[in-house]
mmCIF file of C-alpha atoms in Angstrom:
data_model
loop_
_atom_site.group_PDB
_atom_site.id
_atom_site.type_symbol
_atom_site.label_atom_id
_atom_site.label_comp_id
_atom_site.label_asym_id
_atom_site.label_seq_id
_atom_site.Cartn_x
_atom_site.Cartn_y
_atom_site.Cartn_z
ATOM 1 C CA MET A 134 -25.602 -69.385 104.918
ATOM 2 C CA PRO A 135 -25.411 -68.191 101.304
ATOM 3 C CA ILE A 136 -23.347 -70.235 98.908
ATOM 4 C CA SER A 137 -20.869 -68.116 96.963
ATOM 5 C CA ARG A 138 -21.047 -68.435 93.172
ATOM 6 C CA PRO A 139 -17.846 -69.894 91.663
ATOM 7 C CA THR A 140 -15.900 -67.420 89.570
ATOM 8 C CA ARG A 141 -14.855 -68.134 86.006
ATOM 9 C CA ARG A 142 -11.235 -68.356 87.171
ATOM 10 C CA SER A 143 -12.000 -70.802 89.984
ATOM 11 C CA LEU A 144 -13.652 -72.998 87.372
ATOM 12 C CA LEU A 145 -10.575 -72.728 85.176
ATOM 13 C CA ALA A 146 -8.331 -73.638 88.103
ATOM 14 C CA GLY A 147 -10.498 -76.668 88.745
ATOM 15 C CA LEU A 148 -10.250 -77.734 85.152
ATOM 16 C CA LEU A 149 -6.483 -77.596 85.353
ATOM 17 C CA ILE A 150 -6.489 -80.352 87.981
ATOM 18 C CA VAL A 151 -7.106 -82.613 85.019
ATOM 19 C CA PRO A 152 -4.825 -82.021 82.042
ATOM 20 C CA LEU A 153 -6.808 -80.060 79.511
ATOM 21 C CA ALA A 154 -5.887 -78.945 76.056
ATOM 22 C CA LEU A 155 -8.215 -76.633 74.198
ATOM 23 C CA THR A 156 -7.519 -76.301 70.538
ATOM 24 C CA ALA A 157 -7.401 -72.710 69.398
ATOM 25 C CA CYS A 158 -9.682 -71.563 66.627
ATOM 26 C CA SER A 159 -6.810 -71.477 64.197
ATOM 27 C CA GLY A 160 -3.133 -72.129 64.053
ATOM 28 C CA GLY A 161 -3.578 -75.537 65.615
ATOM 29 C CA GLU A 162 -1.823 -74.656 68.893
ATOM 30 C CA ASP A 163 -2.929 -76.166 72.169
ATOM 31 C CA TYR A 164 -4.278 -73.608 74.583
ATOM 32 C CA VAL A 165 -4.445 -74.228 78.321
ATOM 33 C CA PRO A 166 -5.615 -71.078 80.112
ATOM 34 C CA ASP A 167 -3.530 -70.133 83.145
ATOM 35 C CA PRO A 168 -6.025 -68.925 85.794
ATOM 36 C CA GLU A 169 -3.368 -66.646 87.307
ATOM 37 C CA ALA A 170 -2.619 -64.827 84.033
ATOM 38 C CA LEU A 171 -4.469 -62.103 82.140
ATOM 39 C CA GLN A 172 -5.924 -63.879 79.119
ATOM 40 C CA ILE A 173 -5.339 -61.966 75.884
ATOM 41 C CA TYR A 174 -7.195 -63.299 72.856
ATOM 42 C CA SER A 175 -5.451 -61.755 69.871
ATOM 43 C CA SER A 176 -5.724 -61.780 66.098
ATOM 44 C CA GLN A 177 -3.374 -58.802 65.872
ATOM 45 C CA HIS A 178 0.141 -59.476 64.595
ATOM 46 C CA GLN A 179 1.764 -62.026 66.878
ATOM 47 C CA GLU A 180 5.065 -60.223 67.367
ATOM 48 C CA ILE A 181 3.427 -56.936 68.355
ATOM 49 C CA THR A 182 0.950 -58.568 70.728
ATOM 50 C CA GLN A 183 3.711 -60.500 72.472
ATOM 51 C CA ALA A 184 5.875 -57.380 72.752
ATOM 52 C CA TRP A 185 2.963 -55.513 74.368
ATOM 53 C CA ALA A 186 2.256 -58.410 76.734
ATOM 54 C CA ASP A 187 5.884 -58.823 77.786
ATOM 55 C CA SER A 188 6.419 -55.107 78.372
ATOM 56 C CA PHE A 189 3.161 -54.843 80.348
ATOM 57 C CA THR A 190 4.192 -57.739 82.599
ATOM 58 C CA GLU A 191 7.620 -56.211 83.123
ATOM 59 C CA GLN A 192 6.073 -52.909 84.206
ATOM 60 C CA THR A 193 3.195 -54.166 86.341
ATOM 61 C CA GLY A 194 4.112 -57.682 87.455
ATOM 62 C CA ILE A 195 0.781 -58.894 86.008
ATOM 63 C CA GLU A 196 1.279 -62.164 84.166
ATOM 64 C CA THR A 197 -0.245 -62.490 80.713
ATOM 65 C CA GLN A 198 -1.072 -65.301 78.338
ATOM 66 C CA VAL A 199 -1.785 -64.805 74.641
ATOM 67 C CA ARG A 200 -4.128 -67.001 72.651
ATOM 68 C CA ARG A 201 -3.691 -66.535 68.911
ATOM 69 C CA GLY A 202 -6.347 -66.691 66.218
ATOM 70 C CA GLN A 203 -7.863 -65.023 63.193
ATOM 71 C CA ASP A 204 -10.229 -62.046 63.260
ATOM 72 C CA SER A 205 -13.588 -63.544 62.395
ATOM 73 C CA SER A 206 -13.162 -66.986 63.921
ATOM 74 C CA MET A 207 -11.817 -65.602 67.206
ATOM 75 C CA GLY A 208 -14.606 -63.034 67.503
ATOM 76 C CA HIS A 209 -17.239 -65.700 66.926
ATOM 77 C CA MET A 210 -15.437 -68.025 69.353
ATOM 78 C CA ILE A 211 -15.749 -65.460 72.169
ATOM 79 C CA VAL A 212 -19.446 -65.137 71.358
ATOM 80 C CA GLU A 213 -19.833 -68.902 71.439
ATOM 81 C CA GLU A 214 -17.969 -69.154 74.755
ATOM 82 C CA GLY A 215 -20.187 -66.425 76.172
ATOM 83 C CA GLU A 216 -19.783 -65.525 79.838
ATOM 84 C CA ALA A 217 -17.675 -68.656 80.365
ATOM 85 C CA SER A 218 -14.968 -67.367 78.013
ATOM 86 C CA PRO A 219 -11.477 -67.362 79.538
ATOM 87 C CA ALA A 220 -10.759 -64.146 77.608
ATOM 88 C CA ASP A 221 -10.088 -60.937 79.533
ATOM 89 C CA VAL A 222 -8.918 -58.825 76.589
ATOM 90 C CA PHE A 223 -9.586 -59.133 72.861
ATOM 91 C CA LEU A 224 -7.263 -57.563 70.266
ATOM 92 C CA THR A 225 -8.081 -57.643 66.547
ATOM 93 C CA GLU A 226 -6.423 -56.782 63.265
ATOM 94 C CA ASN A 227 -9.666 -55.283 61.927
ATOM 95 C CA SER A 228 -12.495 -53.842 63.996
ATOM 96 C CA PRO A 229 -15.433 -55.772 62.393
ATOM 97 C CA ALA A 230 -14.404 -58.810 64.450
ATOM 98 C CA MET A 231 -14.726 -56.654 67.575
ATOM 99 C CA THR A 232 -18.193 -55.431 66.613
ATOM 100 C CA VAL A 233 -19.336 -59.072 66.453
ATOM 101 C CA VAL A 234 -18.503 -59.387 70.163
ATOM 102 C CA ASP A 235 -19.887 -55.945 70.945
ATOM 103 C CA ARG A 236 -23.248 -56.680 69.321
ATOM 104 C CA ALA A 237 -23.479 -59.807 71.491
ATOM 105 C CA GLY A 238 -23.240 -57.587 74.572
ATOM 106 C CA LEU A 239 -20.004 -59.195 75.750
ATOM 107 C CA LEU A 240 -17.773 -56.121 76.050
ATOM 108 C CA ALA A 241 -17.329 -53.759 78.997
ATOM 109 C CA PRO A 242 -17.041 -49.993 78.495
ATOM 110 C CA VAL A 243 -13.423 -48.927 78.066
ATOM 111 C CA ASP A 244 -12.057 -46.680 80.824
ATOM 112 C CA GLN A 245 -11.706 -43.042 79.848
ATOM 113 C CA ALA A 246 -8.055 -43.177 80.910
ATOM 114 C CA ALA A 247 -7.433 -45.286 77.819
ATOM 115 C CA THR A 248 -9.756 -43.558 75.348
ATOM 116 C CA ASP A 249 -8.306 -40.167 76.281
ATOM 117 C CA GLN A 250 -5.017 -41.348 74.791
ATOM 118 C CA VAL A 251 -6.296 -41.521 71.198
ATOM 119 C CA PRO A 252 -7.980 -38.891 68.990
ATOM 120 C CA GLU A 253 -11.691 -38.625 69.748
ATOM 121 C CA GLN A 254 -12.721 -39.154 66.111
ATOM 122 C CA LEU A 255 -11.172 -42.647 66.129
ATOM 123 C CA VAL A 256 -13.129 -43.870 69.163
ATOM 124 C CA PRO A 257 -16.284 -45.840 68.213
ATOM 125 C CA SER A 258 -19.594 -44.435 69.348
ATOM 126 C CA SER A 259 -20.350 -47.537 71.435
ATOM 127 C CA GLY A 260 -17.412 -46.810 73.782
ATOM 128 C CA HIS A 261 -16.996 -50.565 74.250
ATOM 129 C CA TRP A 262 -13.666 -50.870 72.449
ATOM 130 C CA MET A 263 -10.939 -48.602 71.197
ATOM 131 C CA PRO A 264 -8.420 -48.372 68.354
ATOM 132 C CA ILE A 265 -4.918 -49.708 68.970
ATOM 133 C CA ALA A 266 -3.487 -49.342 65.422
ATOM 134 C CA ALA A 267 -4.644 -48.405 61.915
ATOM 135 C CA ARG A 268 -4.094 -49.442 58.296
ATOM 136 C CA SER A 269 -5.147 -47.654 55.118
ATOM 137 C CA THR A 270 -6.752 -48.970 51.963
ATOM 138 C CA VAL A 271 -4.634 -48.194 48.880
ATOM 139 C CA LEU A 272 -4.544 -48.851 45.160
ATOM 140 C CA ILE A 273 -1.248 -50.398 44.100
ATOM 141 C CA TYR A 274 -0.377 -49.884 40.444
ATOM 142 C CA ASN A 275 2.351 -50.721 37.971
ATOM 143 C CA PRO A 276 3.428 -47.573 36.058
ATOM 144 C CA SER A 277 4.681 -49.764 33.206
ATOM 145 C CA GLU A 278 1.135 -51.009 32.697
ATOM 146 C CA ILE A 279 -0.932 -47.906 33.471
ATOM 147 C CA SER A 280 -0.246 -44.197 33.841
ATOM 148 C CA GLU A 281 -1.165 -42.221 36.940
ATOM 149 C CA ALA A 282 -3.636 -40.219 34.833
ATOM 150 C CA GLU A 283 -5.494 -43.420 33.906
ATOM 151 C CA LEU A 284 -6.083 -44.516 37.505
ATOM 152 C CA PRO A 285 -9.679 -44.677 38.785
ATOM 153 C CA GLN A 286 -10.863 -41.615 40.662
ATOM 154 C CA SER A 287 -12.831 -43.794 43.079
ATOM 155 C CA MET A 288 -12.556 -47.406 44.196
ATOM 156 C CA MET A 289 -16.207 -47.729 43.135
ATOM 157 C CA ASP A 290 -15.081 -47.117 39.505
ATOM 158 C CA LEU A 291 -13.521 -50.592 39.461
ATOM 159 C CA ALA A 292 -17.048 -51.946 38.942
ATOM 160 C CA ASP A 293 -17.133 -50.325 35.498
ATOM 161 C CA PRO A 294 -16.793 -52.713 32.511
ATOM 162 C CA GLU A 295 -13.612 -50.959 31.345
ATOM 163 C CA TRP A 296 -11.830 -52.469 34.390
ATOM 164 C CA ALA A 297 -12.808 -56.063 33.625
ATOM 165 C CA GLY A 298 -9.766 -58.289 34.085
ATOM 166 C CA ARG A 299 -7.574 -55.318 34.967
ATOM 167 C CA TRP A 300 -7.584 -55.336 38.758
ATOM 168 C CA GLY A 301 -6.877 -57.766 41.527
ATOM 169 C CA ALA A 302 -7.760 -58.269 45.188
ATOM 170 C CA ALA A 303 -7.874 -60.900 47.930
ATOM 171 C CA PRO A 304 -11.562 -61.030 48.910
ATOM 172 C CA GLY A 305 -11.177 -64.151 51.021
ATOM 173 C CA GLY A 306 -9.204 -62.360 53.731
ATOM 174 C CA ALA A 307 -10.325 -60.384 56.773
ATOM 175 C CA ASP A 308 -8.473 -57.305 55.519
ATOM 176 C CA PHE A 309 -10.475 -57.032 52.301
ATOM 177 C CA GLN A 310 -13.702 -57.882 54.098
ATOM 178 C CA ALA A 311 -13.068 -54.967 56.477
ATOM 179 C CA ILE A 312 -12.717 -52.714 53.430
ATOM 180 C CA VAL A 313 -16.089 -53.974 52.187
ATOM 181 C CA ALA A 314 -17.557 -53.355 55.658
ATOM 182 C CA GLY A 315 -16.376 -49.769 55.318
ATOM 183 C CA MET A 316 -18.026 -49.560 51.889
ATOM 184 C CA LEU A 317 -21.275 -50.953 53.294
ATOM 185 C CA ALA A 318 -21.287 -48.343 56.065
ATOM 186 C CA ASP A 319 -20.309 -45.544 53.686
ATOM 187 C CA ARG A 320 -22.393 -46.338 50.595
ATOM 188 C CA GLY A 321 -25.168 -48.660 51.744
ATOM 189 C CA GLU A 322 -26.262 -52.158 50.767
ATOM 190 C CA GLU A 323 -27.272 -51.880 47.106
ATOM 191 C CA PRO A 324 -24.130 -50.063 45.832
ATOM 192 C CA THR A 325 -22.013 -52.524 47.815
ATOM 193 C CA ARG A 326 -23.888 -55.510 46.411
ATOM 194 C CA ALA A 327 -23.435 -54.197 42.843
ATOM 195 C CA TRP A 328 -19.716 -53.590 43.408
ATOM 196 C CA LEU A 329 -19.231 -57.099 44.780
ATOM 197 C CA GLU A 330 -21.049 -58.597 41.807
ATOM 198 C CA ALA A 331 -18.681 -56.685 39.526
ATOM 199 C CA LEU A 332 -15.724 -57.952 41.547
ATOM 200 C CA GLU A 333 -16.890 -61.527 41.111
ATOM 201 C CA ALA A 334 -17.265 -61.018 37.354
ATOM 202 C CA ASN A 335 -14.275 -58.815 36.593
ATOM 203 C CA ALA A 336 -11.495 -59.012 39.166
ATOM 204 C CA GLU A 337 -8.548 -61.358 39.406
ATOM 205 C CA VAL A 338 -8.700 -63.063 42.795
ATOM 206 C CA TYR A 339 -5.529 -63.651 44.805
ATOM 207 C CA GLN A 340 -4.866 -65.491 48.029
ATOM 208 C CA ASN A 341 -3.826 -62.494 50.118
ATOM 209 C CA ASN A 342 -2.510 -58.927 50.029
ATOM 210 C CA ILE A 343 1.066 -59.997 49.339
ATOM 211 C CA ALA A 344 -0.015 -62.124 46.371
ATOM 212 C CA THR A 345 -2.006 -59.160 45.041
ATOM 213 C CA MET A 346 1.019 -56.888 45.403
ATOM 214 C CA LYS A 347 3.295 -59.356 43.626
ATOM 215 C CA ALA A 348 0.776 -59.829 40.800
ATOM 216 C CA VAL A 349 0.734 -56.091 40.138
ATOM 217 C CA ASN A 350 4.515 -55.979 40.432
ATOM 218 C CA ALA A 351 4.787 -58.752 37.813
ATOM 219 C CA GLY A 352 2.340 -57.020 35.449
ATOM 220 C CA GLU A 353 -0.395 -59.679 35.731
ATOM 221 C CA VAL A 354 -2.871 -56.873 36.406
ATOM 222 C CA PRO A 355 -2.181 -53.130 36.286
ATOM 223 C CA VAL A 356 -3.798 -52.310 39.660
ATOM 224 C CA GLY A 357 -4.890 -53.975 42.891
ATOM 225 C CA ILE A 358 -6.631 -53.158 46.166
ATOM 226 C CA MET A 359 -4.787 -53.875 49.416
ATOM 227 C CA TYR A 360 -3.582 -52.348 52.683
ATOM 228 C CA HIS A 361 -0.686 -49.907 52.670
ATOM 229 C CA TYR A 362 1.696 -51.603 55.062
ATOM 230 C CA TYR A 363 2.522 -54.634 52.910
ATOM 231 C CA TRP A 364 3.999 -52.299 50.313
ATOM 232 C CA TYR A 365 5.980 -50.252 52.826
ATOM 233 C CA ARG A 366 7.423 -53.350 54.488
ATOM 234 C CA ASP A 367 8.553 -54.692 51.115
ATOM 235 C CA GLN A 368 9.986 -51.311 50.170
ATOM 236 C CA ALA A 369 11.959 -51.243 53.429
ATOM 237 C CA GLY A 370 13.383 -54.651 52.518
ATOM 238 C CA ASP A 371 14.651 -55.912 49.181
ATOM 239 C CA ARG A 372 11.641 -54.549 47.198
ATOM 240 C CA SER A 373 11.364 -57.898 45.411
ATOM 241 C CA GLY A 374 7.569 -57.841 45.587
ATOM 242 C CA SER A 375 6.948 -54.143 44.944
ATOM 243 C CA GLY A 376 9.928 -52.665 43.100
ATOM 244 C CA ASN A 377 7.915 -52.053 39.912
ATOM 245 C CA THR A 378 4.932 -50.463 41.646
ATOM 246 C CA GLN A 379 3.613 -47.300 43.256
ATOM 247 C CA LEU A 380 0.758 -46.569 45.647
ATOM 248 C CA HIS A 381 -2.240 -44.381 44.936
ATOM 249 C CA TYR A 382 -4.276 -42.969 47.831
ATOM 250 C CA PHE A 383 -7.841 -42.163 46.802
ATOM 251 C CA GLY A 384 -8.398 -39.518 49.491
ATOM 252 C CA ASN A 385 -11.398 -37.173 49.090
ATOM 253 C CA GLN A 386 -13.320 -39.269 51.652
ATOM 254 C CA ASP A 387 -13.705 -41.906 48.969
ATOM 255 C CA THR A 388 -14.672 -45.425 49.970
ATOM 256 C CA GLY A 389 -11.236 -46.452 48.743
ATOM 257 C CA ALA A 390 -9.647 -44.226 51.392
ATOM 258 C CA PHE A 391 -11.157 -46.324 54.183
ATOM 259 C CA VAL A 392 -8.920 -46.638 57.247
ATOM 260 C CA SER A 393 -9.386 -49.872 59.153
ATOM 261 C CA LEU A 394 -8.790 -49.801 62.890
ATOM 262 C CA SER A 395 -7.215 -52.600 64.839
ATOM 263 C CA ALA A 396 -9.244 -52.828 68.014
ATOM 264 C CA GLY A 397 -8.887 -53.601 71.702
ATOM 265 C CA GLY A 398 -11.686 -54.431 74.122
ATOM 266 C CA VAL A 399 -12.264 -55.766 77.634
ATOM 267 C CA VAL A 400 -14.499 -58.828 77.869
ATOM 268 C CA ALA A 401 -17.365 -58.053 80.263
ATOM 269 C CA SER A 402 -17.179 -61.411 82.022
ATOM 270 C CA SER A 403 -13.489 -60.961 82.892
ATOM 271 C CA ASP A 404 -12.452 -61.863 86.448
ATOM 272 C CA MET A 405 -9.551 -59.417 86.045
ATOM 273 C CA PRO A 406 -11.359 -56.299 84.764
ATOM 274 C CA GLU A 407 -9.024 -53.774 86.377
ATOM 275 C CA GLU A 408 -5.954 -55.515 84.968
ATOM 276 C CA ALA A 409 -7.619 -55.779 81.555
ATOM 277 C CA GLN A 410 -8.343 -52.036 81.551
ATOM 278 C CA GLN A 411 -4.738 -51.421 82.621
ATOM 279 C CA PHE A 412 -3.525 -53.451 79.663
ATOM 280 C CA LEU A 413 -5.584 -51.453 77.148
ATOM 281 C CA ALA A 414 -4.351 -48.235 78.745
ATOM 282 C CA TYR A 415 -0.787 -49.482 78.343
ATOM 283 C CA VAL A 416 -1.257 -50.501 74.676
ATOM 284 C CA THR A 417 -2.533 -47.024 73.791
ATOM 285 C CA SER A 418 -0.049 -45.173 76.002
ATOM 286 C CA PRO A 419 2.904 -43.367 74.406
ATOM 287 C CA GLU A 420 5.165 -46.245 75.418
ATOM 288 C CA GLY A 421 2.820 -48.931 74.077
ATOM 289 C CA GLN A 422 2.297 -47.082 70.814
ATOM 290 C CA GLN A 423 6.037 -46.610 70.421
ATOM 291 C CA VAL A 424 6.370 -50.407 70.579
ATOM 292 C CA LEU A 425 4.055 -50.502 67.548
ATOM 293 C CA ALA A 426 5.841 -47.686 65.720
ATOM 294 C CA ASP A 427 9.244 -49.348 66.234
ATOM 295 C CA SER A 428 8.050 -52.825 65.302
ATOM 296 C CA GLY A 429 8.621 -52.515 61.562
ATOM 297 C CA SER A 430 5.002 -53.531 60.902
ATOM 298 C CA MET A 431 4.385 -50.188 59.178
ATOM 299 C CA GLU A 432 0.921 -49.956 60.720
ATOM 300 C CA TYR A 433 -0.175 -46.553 61.934
ATOM 301 C CA ALA A 434 0.169 -45.664 65.596
ATOM 302 C CA VAL A 435 -3.055 -44.103 66.880
ATOM 303 C CA GLY A 436 -1.933 -42.788 70.258
ATOM 304 C CA THR A 437 -1.845 -39.007 70.604
ATOM 305 C CA GLY A 438 1.637 -37.607 70.213
ATOM 306 C CA VAL A 439 3.229 -40.804 68.854
ATOM 307 C CA GLU A 440 4.638 -40.615 65.337
ATOM 308 C CA SER A 441 4.225 -43.521 62.942
ATOM 309 C CA ASP A 442 7.104 -44.638 60.745
ATOM 310 C CA PRO A 443 8.355 -41.538 58.879
ATOM 311 C CA ALA A 444 8.003 -43.305 55.518
ATOM 312 C CA LEU A 445 4.200 -43.230 55.862
ATOM 313 C CA PRO A 446 2.008 -40.283 54.860
ATOM 314 C CA PRO A 447 0.509 -38.918 58.086
ATOM 315 C CA LEU A 448 -2.715 -40.609 59.117
ATOM 316 C CA ASP A 449 -4.588 -37.323 59.364
ATOM 317 C CA THR A 450 -3.804 -36.504 55.707
ATOM 318 C CA LEU A 451 -5.489 -39.594 54.222
ATOM 319 C CA ASP A 452 -8.951 -37.966 54.115
ATOM 320 C CA ALA A 453 -10.791 -41.186 54.946
ATOM 321 C CA PRO A 454 -14.604 -41.467 54.677
ATOM 322 C CA PRO A 455 -16.404 -40.524 57.926
ATOM 323 C CA VAL A 456 -17.467 -44.022 58.982
ATOM 324 C CA ASP A 457 -18.376 -44.852 62.588
ATOM 325 C CA PRO A 458 -16.373 -48.052 63.211
ATOM 326 C CA ALA A 459 -19.019 -49.234 65.678
ATOM 327 C CA THR A 460 -21.394 -49.720 62.730
ATOM 328 C CA LEU A 461 -19.199 -52.093 60.688
ATOM 329 C CA ASN A 462 -21.042 -55.358 60.165
ATOM 330 C CA SER A 463 -18.860 -58.279 59.105
ATOM 331 C CA ASP A 464 -21.712 -60.800 59.190
ATOM 332 C CA GLN A 465 -23.658 -58.762 56.613
ATOM 333 C CA VAL A 466 -20.499 -58.466 54.507
ATOM 334 C CA ILE A 467 -20.048 -62.237 54.530
ATOM 335 C CA GLN A 468 -23.660 -62.680 53.447
ATOM 336 C CA LEU A 469 -23.317 -60.163 50.603
ATOM 337 C CA MET A 470 -20.072 -61.771 49.408
ATOM 338 C CA THR A 471 -21.685 -65.199 49.576
ATOM 339 C CA ASP A 472 -24.703 -63.946 47.616
ATOM 340 C CA ALA A 473 -22.331 -62.550 44.981
ATOM 341 C CA GLY A 474 -20.602 -65.915 44.642
ATOM 342 C CA ILE A 475 -17.270 -64.667 45.940
ATOM 343 C CA LEU A 476 -17.150 -66.857 49.069
#
């Protein structure tokens, strides 16, 4: 009589006989996977992920559990866990973390029912994950410090000596590293390496996008590189961090017009693959995308027919560089930034 192979969930249930606390990769929270719940590993914004999970459960009766983390560490954690990972679904803020898991062969193809709900040009060529939101690279500038006519025509121009000490960024964060991954895919290794070396020598380094925005607002540097939505969220509030600034969109398919996709994928070893595919289909459905659009995050909705916040320039007008998101390589970016002395 053949002996049936234990499923990943039966193993999890067995583990729960003995109290078990797994420490998440970041945030310090204890994580005990519920074998009856769809396991959502997420580095996307916590409030949005939870709103998606709660609404999905309300509609389908499928219980969910969210494990929080950061892009890179959570992607590498799934790779380290391998086929024993409790994860059914992985959501990221930036797609390079998803490509880490994809390159390890740990993602299942996404059902066409989900991919049909977003524009074809946003779907990665691998077909193993799909966009769930988007954010644009922008140049923030302080008109009191620099005129619009003096702004760089390309983000690559910031490597020129004339910009030494005059621009800021937060290279230690996943957001900026996704921008560099876009540059690497768009321009190639040597131009990216040279630009990073100029960043290390010439740029003012800040802790995160908000710190960069506030530095430009305070006149510490005339311009900075960041994502758009931090500025729009501050503008929708008291404008204390951005009231003295404006945004410049590079457009013209420039590297500085890179649009980073937040990503969703189904882990191939999932014991709940149908439910996981259902969840991705919900997130990218008109209802799921409206949750994003109404969240106040100011990220772009990517679902067909769903409008983003009206304050934002339409996504299809940003003229981003034609980069296949499946090719973004965060590990190579980390190596280049380390070689340049930035990390």
